[in-house]
Each structure stands twice: as structure tokens, then as C-alpha cells.
Amino acid sequence: MTLRRRTILTAGTLALASAMPALAQKKIVLGFSQIGAESEWRTANSESIKASAKDAGIELKFSDAQQKQENQIKAIRSFIAQKVDVIAFSPVVESGWGTVLREAKAAKIPVILSDRAVDEKDDSLWVSFMGSDFVEEGRRAGRWLLENYKGQGDVNIVELQGTVGSAPAIDRKKGFEEIIKAQPRFKIIRSQTGDFTRAKGKEVMEAFLKAEGKKINVLYAHNDDMAIGAIQAIEEAGLKPAKDITIISIDAVKGAFEAMIAGKLNVSVECSPLLGPQLMQAVKDLKAGKTLPRRIVTQEGVFPMEVAAKEFPKRKY
Ligand code: AHR
């Protein structure tokens, strides 16, 4: 009798012991909807998210929307249907998210905004927004221009905007204009979207050069990729980038450092894509029942061409 009881106990303990690792190993599942691969920045951001999920032992369901909001909405709906633990996404544009975010809320799945904000009145639809302060980036670009532009008289600026309706395009324009309006001689004479890509940046800069020619003193590009595309257009037009036309851009990716070292770009304002580690920490904190800060702002700097060669070896993206 005693022997039989002992045997039963042992079998029960064994069954429990074999179930425990499975319980302990149940991974947190994160659904992430990425905008696409429009820029060097975005590629680095996707890599950061994938690598950090792996390091953190989080199961990542990663979806690339190829720059289309409808694809992001589809991906979020599919994450809801799959009952993931947390949804994070980088919204391609600011508006039009209310319905799908209400669906996530109804399914009790917390949403984290990564990199870009949404324009929705009901801020209970997401638990946290982590990423850069794009208005401040625009201000930094404007301040650099006012402090460093050597020429006299009117300064004619052409602006390459990011994706229409996106938070960085709206905010970087706003921050830049807020600063340059202090000196009315700084004038934006042309402003058009280059959709954050090299190809579009080049195409639109060609059109600016055709229309304004040597009247252009400064190019303000909302990201490095568009600036790099524009540099090609400027060279093809027989002008010297960073000399005949002062060039300011945003992101501070390696490609921008290479352009600065080559003397073709004057300054790049940093926007860090390395959001993966803090996103994974936030996901873990959420699952542990902690309340996240509503806003987590990335700390960033400004890199003029004079420091590019020294800084380059330290760059991670
Ligand atoms: O949202 C961040 C912006 O998106 C980056 O500045 C740009 O390069 C990217 O595509």
C-alpha cells in the first residue's frame, strides 16, 4: 500500500515537472506592424526590433506594410485575431487609426506606438508612445542654419518633405519654420514631398533646380535619404553640394556621415532608429502588470560635417 502510494505520488510529480518548463517557456507574443523599407533609417529600425525581440526571448510577428496604411490596418487586425499579447506599430500617417485601435482595445490587447504618433483624440487607445521629438529635430535643423549660415541678404531655402500626412513630415516642418521665422530673410521658396526616399529626393531636387537654378542657397531635407538623392541631382546640375548649396538633413545614418566626410552634406540632425531594446522592455513591463510612461522620448544630438570623421566609427546605424 505504502509502495503503491509512493509510486502514484512520483508519477504525479513527474507529470507536473514535465508541464512546468512548458508553462515557464510560454513566450510573450508581440505583433509589430512596420511601415516598410523606405530609408536607411527604417531598415536599421526593423533590424533593431528583430534583434532585440530575439535577445529578449519575445516571439515577434513582424509585418511589412510597404508604405501602405491599409496594409498596416490589415496586419493589426490579424494580430488581434491571433490574440497576440501586445501590438506595436509605427504609423505611416497620423490620421485614420481610430477604428482599428478601438478594435484592439475591445480585444484587451495593449498597443504601443513606436517611432511615430497618431492624431486621435482618445488617447486611451494606446498605452505608450516611444520615439523622437520630431518638432525638436526641426528646431535643431533651424537653429543650426541660423547659427552657421554665412551668406548675407535673402536666403532661399528649398524643402524636401517626408511622406505626406506623416508625423515626422508635419513636425519637422513645424519646428524648422518656428525657428527661421525669427529672421525673415530666411525664406522657403519651394517645398514638396520626396516621400523619405532617395529616388524621390533626387527627382524633386531636379525639379527645384530646373525651376529656381542658382537662386537656391539651402536645402532642408526631412531625412538623409532624400538629401543623398538630392546631392546626386545637384552634382548632375554642375553645382557643388554643401558649397554652392548648404544641405541640412535629419537621421544621422551612416550614409549621411559618408556624405559629410566626402564634403557633400553640411549637417545631419540625429533621429535614432534603435528603438528595439526599449520596446522589448516595455512589452515585458506591460506583461508584468506595470504601467508604462505615456511618452518615452529618445535622446539625440546634432552632427555637423566637421565632426563626421571622428564620430563615424562610433555609429551603429
Ligand atoms: O519616422 C522616422 C522617419 O521615417 C525617418 O526620419 C525617416 O528616414 C524614416 O523613413
CSV table of C-alpha atoms and ligand atoms in Angstrom, one decimal:
chain,number,residue,atom,x,y,z
A,1,MET,CA,0.0,0.0,0.0
A,2,THR,CA,2.7,2.4,1.0
A,3,LEU,CA,4.7,1.4,-2.0
A,4,ARG,CA,1.7,2.0,-4.3
A,5,ARG,CA,1.0,5.4,-2.9
A,6,ARG,CA,4.6,6.4,-3.3
A,7,THR,CA,4.5,5.3,-6.9
A,8,ILE,CA,1.4,7.4,-7.6
A,9,LEU,CA,3.0,10.4,-6.0
A,10,THR,CA,6.1,10.0,-8.1
A,11,ALA,CA,4.1,9.8,-11.3
A,12,GLY,CA,2.1,12.9,-10.4
A,13,THR,CA,5.2,14.8,-9.5
A,14,LEU,CA,6.8,13.7,-12.8
A,15,ALA,CA,3.7,14.9,-14.7
A,16,LEU,CA,3.8,18.3,-13.0
A,17,ALA,CA,7.5,18.6,-13.5
A,18,SER,CA,7.2,18.0,-17.2
A,19,ALA,CA,4.4,20.5,-17.5
A,20,MET,CA,6.4,23.2,-15.8
A,21,PRO,CA,9.0,24.0,-18.4
A,22,ALA,CA,6.2,24.4,-20.9
A,23,LEU,CA,4.5,26.9,-18.7
A,24,ALA,CA,7.7,28.7,-17.9
A,25,GLN,CA,8.6,28.8,-21.6
A,26,LYS,CA,5.4,30.4,-22.8
A,27,LYS,CA,6.7,33.3,-24.8
A,28,ILE,CA,5.2,36.7,-24.9
A,29,VAL,CA,3.9,37.3,-28.4
A,30,LEU,CA,4.4,40.8,-29.9
A,31,GLY,CA,2.7,41.8,-33.2
A,32,PHE,CA,4.7,44.6,-34.9
A,33,SER,CA,3.5,46.4,-38.0
A,34,GLN,CA,6.3,48.2,-39.7
A,35,ILE,CA,5.8,51.0,-42.4
A,36,GLY,CA,8.2,49.5,-45.0
A,37,ALA,CA,11.8,49.9,-46.0
A,38,GLU,CA,11.8,53.4,-47.5
A,39,SER,CA,15.0,54.6,-45.9
A,40,GLU,CA,18.3,53.5,-44.3
A,41,TRP,CA,16.7,54.6,-41.0
A,42,ARG,CA,13.8,52.3,-41.4
A,43,THR,CA,16.0,49.3,-42.3
A,44,ALA,CA,18.0,49.9,-39.1
A,45,ASN,CA,14.8,50.3,-37.1
A,46,SER,CA,13.5,46.9,-38.4
A,47,GLU,CA,16.8,45.2,-37.6
A,48,SER,CA,16.8,46.7,-34.1
A,49,ILE,CA,13.3,45.4,-33.4
A,50,LYS,CA,14.0,41.9,-34.7
A,51,ALA,CA,17.4,41.5,-32.9
A,52,SER,CA,16.0,42.9,-29.6
A,53,ALA,CA,13.0,40.6,-29.7
A,54,LYS,CA,15.3,37.6,-30.2
A,55,ASP,CA,17.6,38.7,-27.3
A,56,ALA,CA,14.6,39.3,-25.1
A,57,GLY,CA,13.0,35.9,-25.9
A,58,ILE,CA,9.9,37.5,-27.2
A,59,GLU,CA,8.1,35.9,-30.1
A,60,LEU,CA,7.8,38.6,-32.8
A,61,LYS,CA,5.2,38.6,-35.5
A,62,PHE,CA,6.6,41.2,-37.9
A,63,SER,CA,4.7,42.6,-40.8
A,64,ASP,CA,6.0,45.0,-43.5
A,65,ALA,CA,3.2,47.3,-44.9
A,66,GLN,CA,5.1,48.5,-47.9
A,67,GLN,CA,4.3,52.1,-47.1
A,68,LYS,CA,0.5,51.5,-47.2
A,69,GLN,CA,-1.8,52.3,-44.3
A,70,GLU,CA,-4.4,49.7,-45.5
A,71,ASN,CA,-1.7,47.0,-45.1
A,72,GLN,CA,-0.9,48.2,-41.5
A,73,ILE,CA,-4.6,48.1,-40.6
A,74,LYS,CA,-4.8,44.5,-42.1
A,75,ALA,CA,-1.8,43.5,-40.1
A,76,ILE,CA,-3.2,44.9,-36.8
A,77,ARG,CA,-6.5,43.1,-37.4
A,78,SER,CA,-4.6,39.9,-38.0
A,79,PHE,CA,-2.7,40.4,-34.7
A,80,ILE,CA,-6.0,40.9,-32.9
A,81,ALA,CA,-7.4,37.7,-34.5
A,82,GLN,CA,-4.2,35.8,-33.4
A,83,LYS,CA,-4.7,37.1,-29.9
A,84,VAL,CA,-1.1,38.4,-29.5
A,85,ASP,CA,-0.1,39.8,-26.1
A,86,VAL,CA,0.9,43.2,-27.3
A,87,ILE,CA,0.7,45.2,-30.6
A,88,ALA,CA,3.2,47.8,-31.5
A,89,PHE,CA,3.3,49.8,-34.8
A,90,SER,CA,4.9,52.7,-36.5
A,91,PRO,CA,2.0,54.6,-38.2
A,92,VAL,CA,2.8,55.6,-41.8
A,93,VAL,CA,0.5,58.6,-41.4
A,94,GLU,CA,-1.1,60.3,-38.4
A,95,SER,CA,-4.8,60.0,-39.1
A,96,GLY,CA,-7.3,57.2,-39.7
A,97,TRP,CA,-6.4,54.8,-36.9
A,98,GLY,CA,-9.4,55.2,-34.6
A,99,THR,CA,-11.5,52.2,-35.8
A,100,VAL,CA,-8.7,49.6,-35.7
A,101,LEU,CA,-7.3,50.9,-32.4
A,102,ARG,CA,-10.8,50.6,-30.8
A,103,GLU,CA,-10.9,47.0,-32.1
A,104,ALA,CA,-7.6,46.3,-30.3
A,105,LYS,CA,-8.9,48.0,-27.1
A,106,ALA,CA,-12.1,45.9,-27.2
A,107,ALA,CA,-10.0,42.8,-27.5
A,108,LYS,CA,-8.0,44.0,-24.5
A,109,ILE,CA,-4.7,44.0,-26.4
A,110,PRO,CA,-2.4,46.9,-25.3
A,111,VAL,CA,-1.0,49.0,-28.2
A,112,ILE,CA,2.4,50.8,-28.1
A,113,LEU,CA,3.2,53.5,-30.7
A,114,SER,CA,6.7,53.1,-31.9
A,115,ASP,CA,8.6,56.0,-33.7
A,116,ARG,CA,5.6,57.9,-34.9
A,117,ALA,CA,2.4,59.3,-33.2
A,118,VAL,CA,-1.2,59.2,-34.3
A,119,ASP,CA,-3.7,62.0,-34.4
A,120,GLU,CA,-6.6,60.6,-32.4
A,121,LYS,CA,-8.5,62.4,-29.6
A,122,ASP,CA,-9.0,59.3,-27.5
A,123,ASP,CA,-5.5,58.7,-26.0
A,124,SER,CA,-6.7,55.6,-24.1
A,125,LEU,CA,-6.3,53.8,-27.4
A,126,TRP,CA,-2.6,53.3,-26.8
A,127,VAL,CA,-0.6,52.8,-23.6
A,128,SER,CA,2.6,54.5,-24.6
A,129,PHE,CA,4.4,56.3,-27.4
A,130,MET,CA,8.1,55.9,-27.7
A,131,GLY,CA,10.3,57.7,-30.2
A,132,SER,CA,11.9,61.0,-31.2
A,133,ASP,CA,10.6,64.5,-30.7
A,134,PHE,CA,10.3,65.4,-34.4
A,135,VAL,CA,9.3,69.1,-33.7
A,136,GLU,CA,12.6,69.5,-31.8
A,137,GLU,CA,14.5,67.9,-34.6
A,138,GLY,CA,13.1,70.5,-37.0
A,139,ARG,CA,14.1,73.2,-34.5
A,140,ARG,CA,17.6,71.8,-34.2
A,141,ALA,CA,17.9,72.0,-38.0
A,142,GLY,CA,16.6,75.6,-38.0
A,143,ARG,CA,18.9,76.6,-35.2
A,144,TRP,CA,21.9,75.1,-37.0
A,145,LEU,CA,21.1,77.1,-40.1
A,146,LEU,CA,20.7,80.4,-38.2
A,147,GLU,CA,23.9,80.0,-36.4
A,148,ASN,CA,26.0,78.7,-39.3
A,149,TYR,CA,24.8,80.3,-42.5
A,150,LYS,CA,27.5,82.7,-43.5
A,151,GLY,CA,25.9,84.4,-46.5
A,152,GLN,CA,24.3,87.9,-46.5
A,153,GLY,CA,20.9,89.1,-47.7
A,154,ASP,CA,17.9,86.8,-48.5
A,155,VAL,CA,18.5,83.1,-48.0
A,156,ASN,CA,16.4,80.9,-50.3
A,157,ILE,CA,15.6,77.5,-48.9
A,158,VAL,CA,14.1,74.5,-50.7
A,159,GLU,CA,12.5,71.9,-48.5
A,160,LEU,CA,12.1,68.2,-49.2
A,161,GLN,CA,9.3,67.0,-47.0
A,162,GLY,CA,8.8,63.4,-45.8
A,163,THR,CA,5.7,61.3,-46.5
A,164,VAL,CA,2.6,63.5,-46.7
A,165,GLY,CA,0.5,63.3,-43.6
A,166,SER,CA,3.2,61.5,-41.5
A,167,ALA,CA,4.2,62.8,-38.1
A,168,PRO,CA,7.9,63.5,-38.9
A,169,ALA,CA,7.0,65.4,-42.1
A,170,ILE,CA,4.4,67.6,-40.2
A,171,ASP,CA,6.5,68.1,-37.1
A,172,ARG,CA,9.9,68.7,-38.8
A,173,LYS,CA,8.4,71.4,-41.0
A,174,LYS,CA,6.7,73.0,-38.0
A,175,GLY,CA,9.9,73.0,-35.8
A,176,PHE,CA,12.1,74.4,-38.6
A,177,GLU,CA,9.6,77.2,-39.5
A,178,GLU,CA,9.2,78.1,-35.9
A,179,ILE,CA,13.0,78.9,-35.7
A,180,ILE,CA,13.6,80.5,-39.1
A,181,LYS,CA,10.7,82.9,-38.8
A,182,ALA,CA,12.8,84.9,-36.3
A,183,GLN,CA,14.8,86.1,-39.3
A,184,PRO,CA,12.5,86.9,-42.2
A,185,ARG,CA,15.4,86.9,-44.7
A,186,PHE,CA,15.3,83.1,-44.5
A,187,LYS,CA,12.6,82.1,-46.9
A,188,ILE,CA,11.3,78.7,-48.0
A,189,ILE,CA,10.8,79.2,-51.7
A,190,ARG,CA,9.8,75.6,-52.7
A,191,SER,CA,8.6,72.8,-50.5
A,192,GLN,CA,7.5,69.4,-51.8
A,193,THR,CA,7.4,65.8,-50.6
A,194,GLY,CA,10.1,63.4,-51.6
A,195,ASP,CA,8.4,60.6,-49.6
A,196,PHE,CA,11.5,59.9,-47.5
A,197,THR,CA,13.2,58.0,-50.4
A,198,ARG,CA,16.5,58.7,-52.3
A,199,ALA,CA,14.8,58.3,-55.7
A,200,LYS,CA,12.1,60.8,-54.9
A,201,GLY,CA,14.5,63.2,-53.2
A,202,LYS,CA,16.6,63.2,-56.4
A,203,GLU,CA,13.6,63.7,-58.7
A,204,VAL,CA,12.1,66.6,-56.7
A,205,MET,CA,15.5,68.3,-56.3
A,206,GLU,CA,15.9,68.1,-60.1
A,207,ALA,CA,12.6,69.9,-60.4
A,208,PHE,CA,13.6,72.5,-57.8
A,209,LEU,CA,16.9,73.1,-59.7
A,210,LYS,CA,15.1,73.5,-63.0
A,211,ALA,CA,12.6,76.0,-61.6
A,212,GLU,CA,15.0,78.0,-59.3
A,213,GLY,CA,18.5,77.2,-60.5
A,214,LYS,CA,21.3,79.2,-58.8
A,215,LYS,CA,18.7,81.1,-56.6
A,216,ILE,CA,18.8,78.1,-54.2
A,217,ASN,CA,21.0,78.7,-51.2
A,218,VAL,CA,19.9,76.0,-48.8
A,219,LEU,CA,18.3,72.6,-49.0
A,220,TYR,CA,16.5,71.3,-45.9
A,221,ALA,CA,15.6,67.6,-46.3
A,222,HIS,CA,13.4,65.8,-43.7
A,223,ASN,CA,15.7,62.8,-43.9
A,224,ASP,CA,19.2,61.7,-45.1
A,225,ASP,CA,18.0,59.5,-47.9
A,226,MET,CA,16.3,62.4,-49.7
A,227,ALA,CA,19.3,64.6,-49.1
A,228,ILE,CA,21.6,61.9,-50.6
A,229,GLY,CA,19.3,61.6,-53.7
A,230,ALA,CA,19.3,65.5,-53.9
A,231,ILE,CA,23.1,65.6,-53.7
A,232,GLN,CA,23.2,63.5,-56.9
A,233,ALA,CA,20.8,65.9,-58.6
A,234,ILE,CA,22.9,68.9,-57.5
A,235,GLU,CA,26.1,67.3,-58.9
A,236,GLU,CA,24.4,66.4,-62.1
A,237,ALA,CA,23.4,70.1,-62.4
A,238,GLY,CA,27.1,71.1,-62.3
A,239,LEU,CA,26.9,72.5,-58.7
A,240,LYS,CA,28.8,71.6,-55.6
A,241,PRO,CA,26.7,70.2,-52.8
A,242,ALA,CA,27.5,71.7,-49.3
A,243,LYS,CA,29.3,74.6,-51.0
A,244,ASP,CA,27.0,76.1,-53.6
A,245,ILE,CA,24.0,74.8,-51.7
A,246,THR,CA,24.1,74.3,-47.9
A,247,ILE,CA,22.5,71.0,-47.1
A,248,ILE,CA,20.8,70.1,-43.8
A,249,SER,CA,19.1,66.8,-43.2
A,250,ILE,CA,17.8,64.6,-40.4
A,251,ASP,CA,18.5,61.0,-39.2
A,252,ALA,CA,22.4,60.9,-39.0
A,253,VAL,CA,22.6,57.4,-40.6
A,254,LYS,CA,26.0,56.1,-41.8
A,255,GLY,CA,25.2,57.2,-45.4
A,256,ALA,CA,24.9,60.8,-44.2
A,257,PHE,CA,28.3,60.5,-42.3
A,258,GLU,CA,29.9,59.2,-45.6
A,259,ALA,CA,28.4,62.2,-47.4
A,260,MET,CA,29.7,64.6,-44.7
A,261,ILE,CA,33.2,63.1,-44.8
A,262,ALA,CA,33.2,63.5,-48.6
A,263,GLY,CA,32.3,67.2,-48.0
A,264,LYS,CA,28.9,66.9,-49.6
A,265,LEU,CA,26.5,67.4,-46.7
A,266,ASN,CA,26.8,70.1,-44.1
A,267,VAL,CA,24.9,68.7,-41.1
A,268,SER,CA,22.6,65.9,-40.0
A,269,VAL,CA,20.3,66.1,-37.0
A,270,GLU,CA,20.1,62.8,-35.2
A,271,CYS,CA,17.0,60.6,-35.1
A,272,SER,CA,17.7,57.3,-33.6
A,273,PRO,CA,16.1,54.1,-35.1
A,274,LEU,CA,17.4,51.9,-32.3
A,275,LEU,CA,14.1,51.6,-30.5
A,276,GLY,CA,14.1,47.8,-30.2
A,277,PRO,CA,15.6,47.3,-26.7
A,278,GLN,CA,13.3,49.9,-25.1
A,279,LEU,CA,10.3,48.4,-26.9
A,280,MET,CA,11.0,44.9,-25.7
A,281,GLN,CA,11.5,46.2,-22.1
A,282,ALA,CA,8.2,48.0,-22.4
A,283,VAL,CA,6.4,44.8,-23.6
A,284,LYS,CA,7.9,42.8,-20.7
A,285,ASP,CA,6.9,45.6,-18.2
A,286,LEU,CA,3.3,45.6,-19.5
A,287,LYS,CA,3.1,41.8,-19.1
A,288,ALA,CA,4.4,42.1,-15.6
A,289,GLY,CA,1.5,44.5,-14.9
A,290,LYS,CA,3.5,47.7,-14.7
A,291,THR,CA,2.2,51.0,-16.1
A,292,LEU,CA,4.3,52.5,-18.9
A,293,PRO,CA,5.2,56.2,-19.1
A,294,ARG,CA,2.8,57.7,-21.7
A,295,ARG,CA,5.7,59.2,-23.6
A,296,ILE,CA,9.3,57.9,-23.9
A,297,VAL,CA,11.5,60.4,-25.8
A,298,THR,CA,14.7,59.3,-27.5
A,299,GLN,CA,17.8,61.4,-26.6
A,300,GLU,CA,19.6,62.7,-29.7
A,301,GLY,CA,22.3,65.1,-30.9
A,302,VAL,CA,23.4,67.1,-34.0
A,303,PHE,CA,26.4,66.2,-36.2
A,304,PRO,CA,28.0,68.8,-38.4
A,305,MET,CA,30.4,67.8,-41.1
A,306,GLU,CA,33.4,69.0,-39.0
A,307,VAL,CA,32.9,66.1,-36.5
A,308,ALA,CA,31.8,63.4,-39.0
A,309,ALA,CA,35.1,61.6,-39.4
A,310,LYS,CA,35.7,61.4,-35.7
A,311,GLU,CA,32.1,60.2,-35.0
A,312,PHE,CA,31.8,57.8,-37.9
A,313,PRO,CA,33.4,54.7,-36.2
A,314,LYS,CA,31.0,55.1,-33.3
A,315,ARG,CA,27.9,55.0,-35.4
A,316,LYS,CA,25.7,51.9,-35.0
A,317,TYR,CA,23.3,52.6,-37.9
B,1,AHR,O1,9.8,58.2,-38.7
B,1,AHR,C1,11.1,58.4,-38.8
B,1,AHR,C2,11.5,58.7,-40.2
B,1,AHR,O2,11.0,57.7,-41.1
B,1,AHR,C3,12.9,58.8,-40.6
B,1,AHR,O3,13.5,60.1,-40.4
B,1,AHR,C4,12.9,58.5,-42.0
B,1,AHR,O4,14.2,58.3,-42.6
B,1,AHR,C5,12.0,57.4,-42.0
B,1,AHR,O5,11.7,56.8,-43.1
